[in-house]
Amino acid sequence: MRILFPDSSSKNFEAGTTGLEIASDISRGLARNALLVRFNGRLLDLEEPLEDDGSIEILTFSDEEGRRTLRHSCSHLMAGAVQKLFPGTILGIGPAIDDGFYYDMRIPDFPGISAFEDIAEEMRRQVKEDIPFIRMEMSCDEALELFRERGESFKLELLDELREAGENISVYRHGDFVDLCRGPHVPSTGYLRNFQLLSTAGAYWKGDEKNPMLTRIYGTVFDSSKSLNAHLEMLEESRKRDHRKLGPELGLFAMGGEGGPGLAYWLPAGTIVREELESHWKKAHVKAGYQLVSTPHIAPAELWKTSGHYDYYHDNMYFLDVDKGEYALKPMNCPGHILIYKNSRRSYRELPMRLAELGVVYRCEKSGVLHGLMRVRGFTVDDGHIFCTGDQIVDEIQKVVRFALYFLRIFDFGYSIELSLMDPEDPERYAGEPEEWRKVEPALARALNEMGEDYRTVTGEAAFYGPKIDIKLRDALGRYWQGPTIQFDFNIPQRFNLTYVGDDGGEHRVYMVHRALFGSVERFIGNLIEHYAGNLPGWLAPTQVVILPITETQLEKADETGRIVSEAGLRCMVNGRNETVGYRIREAETGKIPFMFIIGEREAESDRVALRVHGEGDRGSMELDLALEIVKAGCRRPELPE
RNA sequence: GCUGGCGUAGCUCAACUGGUAGAGCAGCUGAUUUGUAAUCAGCAGGUUAUGGGUUCAAGUCCCUUCGCCAGCUCCA
């Protein structure tokens, strides 16, 4: 048979040759790293004999499918170990996930993570034994028989569904362990040396709270101990950077307890961070052609009925009585901005009209989803709404994307873009005319293409009211977070009958785009804290310079220097506490204050300071003016966008 | 919201099977006058999250409520 390789070379092999043998034929290294193959588009076990001509791709840990296969195989290994140690364990499902795997099981008398060492020990034993994973294909009835015998009630349920779907049934076995599984798997347990069990949690069977709760065990596996350790170190680093720990430690905000769940209280230092961020945001928006507006926190229920929120967002809203009428705290800013648009008859000459507001919204999130600043009940959306004509769409989208990327660049975030489109199979789900969608969706794609931005198209992920562009931001640890979002809305302009008068003198429906760049100021600051591990850029640092007189004798000089530094527009503090310099330096270092001016006898008599930079150390004694220039450069606010 | 875990001083943590709540750091006072990440001493700090129950006796056992954490679900 003729096998075609990805580099378009080809070679003849005897029919029945396996992927592993082909890999060995190419190189020993590839054979060692190979985990599975893609043959004519299908993912197959390495040891599956290939019978026909076809194109082959040998997949390793550096391929997404390779990682998933390794991890999925490890979930089998783990479940097998659990079943051996806890007889009577019934299997749920055990998929690979980003960075690892889990397995949901009903485990009798499971003691929790204290069992991890025993489970890991059993897994290591089976790794050493290098037990092969064996694929078996069978009829649905045979599989039912097999799993009925083994008491796997959840698997029987899955088999019933598979039968309805008319799927082929395959089963994988290693040692005594048997699991219903589509595959593929790595050849044997020996591949799974570098695993780590991570955590345990409850999870409902099929994610439905009416179903029984199973025990979920999370773990991960890598291709080498080196990459496993790097991953574990990253997890450790994530814990250290947790904004819920760093934020209160650095005096930025307080949460929880008497203040109510999901509500942040910004302390003076944190408020400086907010104010700096918001002030830059406002300046940048004015420069980018937005008009700033401000809308109330409450509005009559009628407004929310018109917008539709009253019906479809009711559970997330807070209501109150005002003058016997029903009011609601705003969960979104769009209706307010719409009223501003509707305040007068709009001409095409006014478009595009861009309105922006740092609008505080309240949403009644379920208690279980609250998470530090990332998910709260009251937060500030850096909201913007663009009203424009159909001809302006491409240009406006490009402007917004560029603007969003500007904000990510300021903070050295990476990013990846997703374009979410409607599901053409199910047009009923969506608001607006299909022809509008057919016009706008390609315009979004065109906007991104023209800018040369890479993006992933996800069909069926559009909101019901319109297609959208989501930009995920990637932080210093390589983690992705919800970032800027740009959403078209065919629904709300219709509900409010938003129009403009065109150059033909007729009324036209206006196009509307919602966009938020930070998403929420609170969450974005949470991201910044973790991204920078608390070492915020100089311009955001609540205190930028600490002045440390070595002894009381230099206190007066320190105060005088402090005045000069403040007059230079920097936030500074004099720390003349009765403590050793070493102690006060330590306070400044742990407080993550970017710069220190240390003034001893030598400096005091010559208008010099000894500059110390956070995280770097002593930069030596220098003229105050020079030190000030260095600090100013380190605390300079970012340039406004073009 | 659901399931599980947790809740002791501002923070980090002690207190054997129920038997007098304790330490370090932070805070305050004083001494010390300090040269690049912790000077020394003293003082103060608690209705053990909350309300109830069992007991001669509860931080410890049981129940309630609240909050936090993990996960599920949700996320216009």
XYZ file of C-alpha atoms (C1' of nucleotides) in Angstrom:
718
model
C 0.000 0.000 0.000
C 1.128 3.547 -0.667
C 1.479 5.859 2.366
C 1.541 9.592 1.866
C 3.321 11.775 4.443
C 2.488 15.362 5.447
C 5.524 16.672 3.514
C 3.871 15.058 0.419
C 6.565 12.406 0.103
C 5.278 8.857 -0.067
C 6.498 5.320 0.416
C 5.247 1.780 -0.073
C 4.541 -0.494 2.867
C 3.110 -3.961 3.110
C -0.600 -4.003 3.900
C -1.115 -4.514 7.631
C 1.834 -2.354 8.658
C 1.044 -0.362 11.811
C 1.514 3.344 12.429
C 4.206 2.557 14.959
C 6.172 0.540 12.390
C 5.919 3.393 9.915
C 7.142 5.809 12.566
C 10.103 3.489 13.292
C 10.853 3.441 9.615
C 11.209 7.224 9.657
C 13.296 7.530 12.805
C 13.806 5.973 16.192
C 13.107 9.329 17.843
C 9.742 9.631 16.151
C 8.849 6.054 17.080
C 9.726 6.855 20.688
C 7.590 10.019 20.752
C 4.668 8.758 18.683
C 1.377 8.445 20.566
C -1.170 7.841 17.830
C -1.693 8.412 14.104
C -4.126 10.288 11.975
C -4.792 8.069 8.954
C -7.021 9.454 6.210
C -8.391 11.915 8.726
C -9.197 9.298 11.364
C -7.415 9.045 14.679
C -6.111 5.522 15.244
C -4.076 3.560 17.753
C -0.401 3.253 16.870
C -0.705 -0.503 16.693
C -3.765 -0.583 14.471
C -2.771 -2.354 11.205
C -3.277 -0.119 8.169
C -4.711 -1.938 5.206
C -5.135 0.612 2.412
C -3.386 3.469 0.719
C -3.669 6.695 2.591
C -2.100 9.742 4.104
C -0.615 9.434 7.552
C 0.361 11.841 10.247
C 2.270 10.590 13.279
C 1.037 12.507 16.295
C 3.116 13.214 19.399
C 2.759 15.160 22.602
C 3.317 18.386 20.717
C 0.007 17.803 18.908
C -3.255 18.622 20.613
C -4.572 15.120 19.794
C -1.402 13.574 21.186
C -1.801 15.323 24.509
C -5.471 14.432 24.689
C -4.796 10.787 23.908
C -2.051 10.516 26.513
C -4.254 12.158 29.124
C -7.320 10.181 28.276
C -5.273 6.988 28.553
C -4.102 8.138 31.957
C -7.690 8.598 33.088
C -8.181 4.892 32.327
C -5.051 4.011 34.272
C -6.279 6.038 37.239
C -9.818 4.650 37.148
C -8.362 1.147 36.995
C -6.249 1.822 40.073
C -9.248 3.242 41.925
C -11.388 0.272 40.986
C -8.709 -2.068 42.265
C -8.308 -0.230 45.580
C -12.015 0.469 46.074
C -13.941 -2.589 44.901
C -17.461 -1.726 43.868
C -16.403 1.500 42.163
C -18.743 2.281 39.268
C -17.353 4.228 36.337
C -18.859 7.420 34.978
C -16.855 9.185 32.300
C -13.177 10.097 32.130
C -12.250 12.571 29.419
C -9.110 14.563 28.715
C -9.454 18.267 29.399
C -7.152 21.232 28.824
C -3.942 20.452 30.697
C -5.101 17.141 32.127
C -7.920 14.719 32.657
C -10.526 13.661 35.166
C -12.590 10.594 35.853
C -16.037 10.667 37.498
C -16.789 7.558 39.526
C -19.041 6.362 42.267
C -16.417 5.238 44.781
C -17.656 3.457 47.902
C -16.210 4.899 51.134
C -13.852 7.225 49.330
C -11.735 9.045 51.913
C -10.738 11.987 49.678
C -7.263 13.155 48.779
C -5.757 11.051 51.555
C -6.211 8.148 49.133
C -4.108 9.852 46.436
C -0.824 8.330 47.553
C -2.238 4.789 47.410
C -3.877 5.393 44.036
C -0.692 6.914 42.625
C 1.330 4.004 44.005
C -0.929 1.503 42.239
C -0.724 3.568 39.042
C 3.067 3.618 39.209
C 3.070 -0.137 39.675
C 0.962 -0.575 36.537
C 3.151 1.874 34.619
C 6.164 -0.233 35.499
C 4.347 -3.375 34.318
C 3.791 -1.660 30.971
C 0.356 -3.208 30.447
C -0.899 -2.915 26.849
C -4.136 -1.065 26.069
C -6.181 -3.412 23.908
C -8.961 -2.257 21.618
C -11.951 -4.500 21.094
C -14.858 -3.835 18.780
C -18.136 -5.502 19.518
C -21.839 -5.275 18.970
C -23.949 -3.189 21.239
C -25.535 -6.289 22.733
C -22.172 -7.821 23.526
C -21.106 -4.599 25.200
C -24.340 -4.442 27.213
C -23.706 -7.995 28.352
C -20.123 -7.193 29.298
C -20.923 -4.093 31.328
C -23.996 -5.629 32.924
C -21.770 -8.407 34.220
C -19.371 -5.834 35.622
C -22.140 -3.855 37.285
C -21.304 -0.707 35.297
C -24.753 0.854 35.413
C -23.648 4.228 34.071
C -21.990 2.599 31.073
C -25.246 0.761 30.310
C -26.956 4.127 30.178
C -24.312 5.411 27.760
C -24.655 2.289 25.611
C -28.379 2.870 25.258
C -27.676 6.325 23.931
C -24.974 5.039 21.585
C -27.347 2.423 20.244
C -29.889 5.118 19.410
C -27.206 7.128 17.697
C -26.236 3.983 15.780
C -22.572 4.274 16.764
C -20.031 1.492 16.511
C -19.051 0.217 19.912
C -15.460 -0.145 21.003
C -14.033 -1.109 24.360
C -10.523 -0.695 25.711
C -8.932 -3.078 28.172
C -5.725 -2.941 30.131
C -5.195 -5.666 32.704
C -8.465 -6.223 34.533
C -9.843 -2.827 33.652
C -12.420 -2.488 30.889
C -13.976 0.736 29.699
C -16.384 1.732 26.987
C -14.286 4.038 24.891
C -14.029 5.386 21.392
C -10.250 5.652 21.666
C -7.647 5.981 20.528
C -5.184 5.194 23.279
C -1.444 5.052 23.649
C -0.087 1.511 23.238
C 0.547 0.744 26.900
C 0.610 2.055 30.471
C 4.369 2.520 30.216
C 3.694 5.761 28.346
C 2.047 7.284 31.409
C 5.054 7.639 33.697
C 4.832 11.393 34.293
C 1.446 11.786 35.872
C 0.214 13.671 38.907
C -3.099 13.440 40.727
C -4.280 16.945 41.483
C -7.606 17.307 43.217
C -10.970 15.811 43.866
C -14.467 17.269 43.694
C -18.076 16.273 43.375
C -19.702 16.284 39.956
C -23.210 15.263 38.937
C -23.625 12.389 36.545
C -24.001 14.093 33.150
C -23.777 17.462 34.869
C -27.410 17.352 35.931
C -28.150 18.150 39.546
C -31.083 15.748 39.522
C -28.623 12.923 38.943
C -26.425 11.337 41.597
C -23.236 13.066 42.635
C -20.066 11.251 41.661
C -16.528 11.663 42.862
C -14.371 13.403 40.310
C -10.619 13.019 40.493
C -8.468 15.403 38.489
C -4.973 14.623 37.324
C -2.561 15.382 34.568
C 0.155 13.635 32.625
C 3.009 14.903 30.476
C 5.521 13.428 28.100
C 8.475 14.106 30.377
C 9.115 14.732 34.033
C 10.579 18.061 33.009
C 7.396 19.324 31.389
C 5.279 17.859 34.195
C 7.347 19.738 36.753
C 7.140 22.929 34.723
C 3.355 22.568 34.718
C 3.209 21.903 38.454
C 5.401 24.947 39.059
C 3.026 27.015 36.942
C 0.109 25.835 39.091
C 2.074 26.744 42.201
C 2.873 30.156 40.730
C -0.826 30.668 39.938
C -1.642 30.042 43.566
C 0.951 32.567 44.664
C -0.397 35.183 42.293
C -4.033 34.700 43.250
C -5.555 38.176 43.269
C -7.820 37.191 46.146
C -4.700 36.845 48.262
C -2.513 39.594 46.794
C -5.277 42.219 46.540
C -6.076 42.367 50.260
C -2.394 41.912 51.178
C -1.446 44.959 49.143
C -4.336 46.930 50.594
C -6.155 47.214 47.252
C -9.599 45.881 48.126
C -11.569 43.900 50.685
C -14.301 41.393 49.995
C -16.588 39.010 51.728
C -17.912 38.861 55.256
C -20.030 41.773 56.414
C -19.682 43.553 53.084
C -21.801 40.910 51.407
C -20.720 38.210 49.009
C -19.589 39.213 45.552
C -19.143 42.868 46.444
C -15.749 44.559 46.395
C -14.756 47.387 48.708
C -11.965 49.425 47.188
C -9.444 50.633 49.737
C -7.545 53.888 49.178
C -4.597 52.168 47.436
C -6.874 50.141 45.188
C -8.895 53.210 44.354
C -5.756 54.874 43.013
C -5.259 51.908 40.669
C -8.868 52.180 39.503
C -8.742 55.914 39.039
C -5.542 55.760 37.001
C -6.911 52.984 34.838
C -10.269 54.669 34.341
C -8.773 58.050 33.666
C -6.549 56.581 30.970
C -9.520 54.717 29.565
C -11.555 57.916 29.327
C -8.760 59.885 27.653
C -8.178 57.082 25.182
C -11.882 56.875 24.370
C -12.229 60.570 23.760
C -9.195 60.384 21.480
C -10.765 57.432 19.666
C -13.890 59.420 18.873
C -16.191 58.289 21.674
C -18.465 60.634 23.549
C -18.630 59.977 27.279
C -22.063 59.660 28.822
C -23.446 58.788 32.212
C -26.672 56.965 33.021
C -28.532 56.209 36.281
C -28.146 53.049 38.319
C -31.875 52.409 38.418
C -34.568 52.625 35.776
C -38.277 51.803 35.610
C -39.253 48.199 34.927
C -40.950 49.384 31.718
C -37.591 50.218 30.197
C -36.360 46.699 30.932
C -39.532 45.287 29.437
C -38.878 47.160 26.227
C -35.267 46.037 26.129
C -36.309 42.468 26.842
C -34.156 42.131 29.949
C -37.230 41.995 32.159
C -38.158 38.661 30.623
C -34.959 36.963 29.674
C -32.641 38.343 32.351
C -35.108 38.593 35.217
C -33.418 36.082 37.511
C -30.198 38.065 37.420
C -31.778 41.421 38.247
C -32.443 43.264 41.494
C -35.796 45.012 41.807
C -37.042 47.769 44.061
C -40.187 49.791 44.652
C -40.143 53.478 43.887
C -43.315 55.574 44.174
C -45.424 52.440 43.932
C -43.762 51.645 40.633
C -41.324 48.851 39.956
C -37.716 49.764 39.252
C -34.654 47.663 38.591
C -30.958 48.133 39.235
C -29.331 48.146 35.836
C -27.656 44.869 34.885
C -26.429 46.428 31.637
C -25.849 49.860 30.228
C -27.250 49.437 26.749
C -30.835 50.619 27.353
C -29.469 53.798 28.928
C -27.280 54.492 25.929
C -30.179 53.780 23.639
C -32.277 56.410 25.384
C -29.461 58.857 24.801
C -29.376 57.920 21.124
C -33.150 58.304 20.928
C -33.082 61.644 22.670
C -33.293 63.349 19.317
C -33.869 62.438 15.714
C -30.557 61.267 14.335
C -29.141 62.053 10.924
C -26.715 59.875 8.989
C -24.358 62.827 9.359
C -24.033 62.056 13.079
C -22.998 58.462 12.438
C -21.025 56.623 13.507
C -22.039 57.724 16.977
C -19.914 56.171 19.680
C -21.106 56.432 23.271
C -19.030 55.215 26.199
C -19.469 54.939 29.926
C -17.819 53.282 32.885
C -21.195 52.041 34.020
C -21.695 50.268 37.321
C -24.084 47.352 36.933
C -25.539 44.855 39.387
C -26.281 41.266 38.562
C -27.648 38.699 40.937
C -25.137 35.930 40.242
C -25.717 32.599 41.934
C -23.688 32.358 45.118
C -21.678 29.395 43.877
C -20.245 31.195 40.872
C -18.750 34.145 42.731
C -14.985 34.256 42.494
C -12.885 37.125 43.858
C -12.987 40.082 41.488
C -13.455 37.793 38.483
C -17.109 37.115 39.144
C -18.954 39.617 41.335
C -22.450 40.992 41.793
C -21.627 44.646 41.327
C -19.071 45.800 38.793
C -18.092 48.468 36.339
C -18.494 47.655 32.660
C -16.254 49.733 30.419
C -19.129 49.897 28.046
C -19.371 51.395 24.626
C -22.103 51.378 22.024
C -21.566 52.220 18.419
C -24.477 53.269 16.235
C -23.651 53.186 12.555
C -24.873 52.520 9.021
C -24.314 49.282 7.149
C -21.545 50.872 5.084
C -19.623 51.800 8.198
C -19.562 48.339 9.759
C -16.218 47.076 8.476
C -14.443 50.283 9.319
C -15.984 50.506 12.790
C -15.166 46.892 13.621
C -11.560 47.412 12.604
C -11.351 50.529 14.738
C -12.701 48.679 17.766
C -10.430 45.666 17.296
C -7.419 47.946 16.932
C -8.505 49.877 19.998
C -8.940 46.685 22.013
C -5.499 45.439 20.979
C -4.048 48.791 22.003
C -5.235 48.179 25.576
C -3.826 44.645 25.599
C -0.496 45.888 24.294
C -0.208 48.450 27.077
C -0.158 45.605 29.571
C 1.810 43.080 27.512
C -1.051 40.645 27.314
C -1.090 38.122 24.505
C -4.378 37.351 22.822
C -6.344 35.116 20.544
C -9.446 36.070 18.599
C -12.684 34.159 18.145
C -15.381 35.007 15.665
C -18.733 33.565 16.746
C -21.303 33.054 14.018
C -24.868 31.767 13.918
C -25.732 28.134 13.470
C -27.158 27.977 9.936
C -28.980 24.747 10.866
C -31.074 26.538 13.427
C -32.002 30.017 12.161
C -35.086 30.112 14.394
C -32.916 30.686 17.432
C -31.812 34.108 16.305
C -33.291 37.576 16.399
C -33.176 39.854 13.377
C -33.588 39.208 9.674
C -31.447 36.426 8.162
C -30.363 38.800 5.425
C -28.958 41.163 8.048
C -26.875 38.306 9.424
C -25.747 37.387 5.929
C -24.562 40.932 5.491
C -22.859 41.459 8.845
C -21.158 38.109 9.424
C -18.931 38.385 6.335
C -18.267 42.018 7.237
C -16.841 40.927 10.607
C -14.677 38.297 8.921
C -13.578 40.801 6.301
C -12.620 43.304 8.977
C -10.365 40.741 10.662
C -8.918 39.449 7.396
C -8.007 42.910 6.188
C -6.224 43.576 9.449
C -4.208 40.390 9.015
C -5.361 39.067 12.388
C -5.529 35.319 12.948
C -8.818 34.167 14.342
C -10.850 31.069 14.950
C -14.381 30.859 13.621
C -16.871 29.144 15.903
C -20.141 28.423 14.182
C -23.205 28.364 16.384
C -21.572 30.360 19.193
C -23.134 33.701 18.288
C -25.452 35.309 20.811
C -29.093 35.055 19.773
C -29.100 38.776 19.045
C -26.002 38.916 16.872
C -22.554 37.626 15.875
C -19.567 38.645 17.966
C -15.810 38.872 18.159
C -14.256 37.768 21.447
C -10.641 38.443 22.247
C -9.194 36.162 24.896
C -6.258 37.638 26.715
C -3.250 35.515 27.585
C -1.422 36.422 30.777
C 2.203 36.019 31.824
C 1.560 32.420 32.892
C -0.001 31.556 29.533
C -3.517 31.380 30.970
C -6.434 32.674 28.907
C -9.093 35.005 30.277
C -12.206 36.597 28.891
C -11.012 39.833 27.335
C -12.483 42.420 24.992
C -15.765 41.542 23.341
C -17.425 43.160 20.346
C -21.034 42.167 19.779
C -23.468 42.994 17.038
C -27.058 43.487 18.081
C -29.979 43.051 15.664
C -32.463 42.745 18.471
C -32.366 45.823 20.635
C -32.441 48.477 17.869
C -35.594 46.773 16.654
C -37.179 46.701 20.113
C -36.507 50.398 20.575
C -37.104 51.196 16.927
C -33.757 52.907 16.530
C -33.476 54.768 13.255
C -31.611 57.510 11.492
C -32.549 59.712 8.587
C -30.459 58.849 5.560
C -29.266 61.098 2.749
C -32.359 59.964 0.841
C -34.543 61.604 3.491
C -35.939 58.215 4.567
C -35.824 56.444 7.921
C -33.376 53.567 8.235
C -32.711 51.057 10.966
C -29.402 51.834 12.640
C -26.806 49.123 13.282
C -25.652 48.767 16.838
C -22.485 47.273 18.312
C -21.870 46.635 22.018
C -18.249 46.526 23.032
C -16.292 46.287 26.248
C -12.509 46.249 26.281
C -11.708 45.463 29.911
C -15.029 43.677 30.261
C -15.263 44.813 33.828
C -12.842 47.157 35.546
C -12.872 44.909 38.618
C -12.102 41.731 36.754
C -9.489 43.436 34.635
C -7.670 44.640 37.741
C -7.856 41.064 39.033
C -6.206 39.962 35.788
C -3.566 42.663 36.111
C -2.726 41.625 39.671
C -2.187 38.022 38.594
C -0.456 38.919 35.335
C 2.073 41.120 37.144
C 2.144 39.027 40.335
C 1.155 42.200 42.186
C 4.037 44.237 40.728
C 1.834 46.702 38.908
C 3.389 48.964 36.275
C 4.719 52.202 37.756
C 1.889 54.390 36.522
C -0.669 52.220 38.348
C 1.335 51.677 41.540
C -0.537 53.255 44.472
C 2.753 54.436 45.977
C 5.464 54.983 43.419
C 8.350 56.081 45.621
C 9.184 55.518 49.266
C 11.730 57.831 50.817
C 13.793 56.300 53.592
C 15.953 58.492 55.824
C 18.589 56.278 57.380
C 18.453 58.019 60.742
C 16.318 60.696 62.339
C 18.942 63.235 61.371
C 17.922 62.945 57.693
C 14.189 63.117 58.402
C 13.887 66.778 57.512
C 15.822 66.254 54.284
C 13.553 63.304 53.511
C 10.428 65.429 53.976
C 11.873 68.112 51.749
C 12.722 65.507 49.091
C 9.211 64.133 49.447
C 7.748 67.524 48.570
C 9.922 67.741 45.469
C 8.921 64.246 44.380
C 5.213 65.016 44.892
C 5.541 68.225 42.946
C 7.017 66.189 40.099
C 3.641 64.446 39.934
C 4.633 61.202 41.647
C 2.893 59.449 44.505
C 5.391 59.162 47.333
C 5.609 58.486 51.037
C 8.309 59.180 53.582
C 8.924 56.238 55.889
C 10.848 57.640 58.835
C 9.659 55.034 61.294
C 11.912 54.146 64.161
C 13.144 50.941 62.516
C 16.356 49.922 60.836
C 16.727 50.785 57.150
C 16.828 47.076 56.406
C 13.443 46.669 58.000
C 11.900 49.572 56.127
C 13.399 48.395 52.831
C 11.801 45.052 53.469
C 8.451 46.758 54.062
C 8.738 48.559 50.735
C 9.849 45.425 48.897
C 7.023 43.272 50.238
C 4.650 46.168 49.546
C 5.839 45.971 45.916
C 6.615 49.679 45.755
C 8.558 50.274 42.560
C 11.173 52.790 43.752
C 12.986 53.748 46.956
C 15.075 56.822 47.669
C 17.413 56.184 50.577
C 18.917 59.234 52.222
C 21.846 58.891 54.618
C 24.351 61.392 55.823
C 26.329 61.291 52.558
C 23.225 61.998 50.433
C 21.739 64.608 52.758
C 24.718 66.908 52.480
C 24.859 66.804 48.655
C 21.252 66.667 47.315
C 21.644 63.086 46.311
C 19.603 59.960 46.952
C 20.505 56.293 46.814
C 18.043 54.752 44.369
C 16.767 51.250 44.943
C 14.502 49.583 42.401
C 11.942 47.006 43.508
C 13.019 43.521 42.669
C 16.387 44.708 41.341
C 18.146 46.210 44.334
C 20.539 49.081 44.985
C 21.306 51.325 42.009
C 23.719 53.501 43.964
C 23.852 57.121 45.003
C 22.973 59.793 42.428
C 21.764 63.365 41.968
C 18.127 63.736 42.981
C 17.300 65.075 39.510
C 18.696 62.001 37.836
C 16.862 59.674 40.208
C 13.645 61.612 39.548
C 14.090 61.192 35.808
C 14.523 57.444 36.212
C 11.411 57.198 38.365
C 9.362 59.404 36.051
C 10.332 57.226 33.122
C 9.301 54.146 35.101
C 5.953 55.666 36.027
C 5.069 57.261 32.714
C 1.489 56.708 31.612
C 1.104 54.861 28.337
C 0.857 56.807 25.109
C -2.669 57.408 23.898
C -3.693 55.442 20.798
C -2.953 56.830 17.333
C -28.683 27.164 43.493
C -26.453 21.898 44.220
C -22.455 18.592 46.491
C -18.298 18.402 49.534
C -14.578 20.784 52.616
C -13.378 24.780 55.819
C -14.304 28.956 59.604
C -9.624 30.020 66.570
C -6.328 37.603 67.424
C -5.619 42.117 61.461
C -2.379 37.755 59.015
C -0.157 32.576 59.309
C -1.070 28.690 62.455
C -1.148 25.718 67.672
C -4.530 23.587 71.620
C -3.779 14.457 72.869
C -9.254 10.766 72.770
C -14.487 16.939 75.396
C -11.152 19.250 80.972
C -7.987 26.870 82.516
C -7.635 29.296 74.392
C -1.503 29.769 72.885
C 2.707 31.347 69.477
C 5.083 34.092 65.426
C 4.235 38.283 62.376
C 1.461 42.909 62.168
C -0.268 46.905 66.049
C 0.923 50.091 70.420
C 4.829 51.944 74.147
C 9.825 52.453 75.269
C 15.003 51.751 74.445
C 18.193 51.971 70.308
C 20.063 56.117 65.610
C 20.465 52.349 62.250
C 23.821 52.204 54.862
C 20.119 48.321 51.151
C 14.781 42.284 52.562
C 13.136 41.294 59.749
C 17.385 45.592 66.432
C 15.788 44.558 71.471
C 12.252 44.712 75.486
C 7.434 45.455 77.315
C 2.083 45.990 76.476
C -2.335 45.084 74.310
C -5.204 42.024 71.260
C -10.510 36.426 71.545
C -18.311 35.710 73.592
C -13.170 30.171 69.126
C -18.171 33.095 62.378
C -23.589 32.931 64.290
C -27.831 31.008 67.002
C -29.459 26.752 69.476
C -28.744 21.690 71.600
C -26.144 17.378 74.231
C -22.863 17.261 78.734
C -20.767 18.298 85.467
C -17.753 20.512 81.510
C -17.805 22.218 74.238
C -12.838 25.523 70.084
C -13.573 20.043 70.076
C -19.921 16.265 69.523
C -25.123 17.377 67.023
C -28.435 20.897 64.391
C -29.458 26.208 62.242
C -27.881 30.514 59.774
C -23.910 33.298 57.539
C -19.300 33.492 55.062
C -15.036 31.346 52.464
C -12.808 27.438 49.241
C -13.136 23.499 45.382
C -16.153 21.466 41.797
C -20.945 21.066 39.206
C -24.456 24.118 36.906
C -24.847 29.062 35.036
C -22.514 33.235 32.486
C -26.973 38.925 27.332
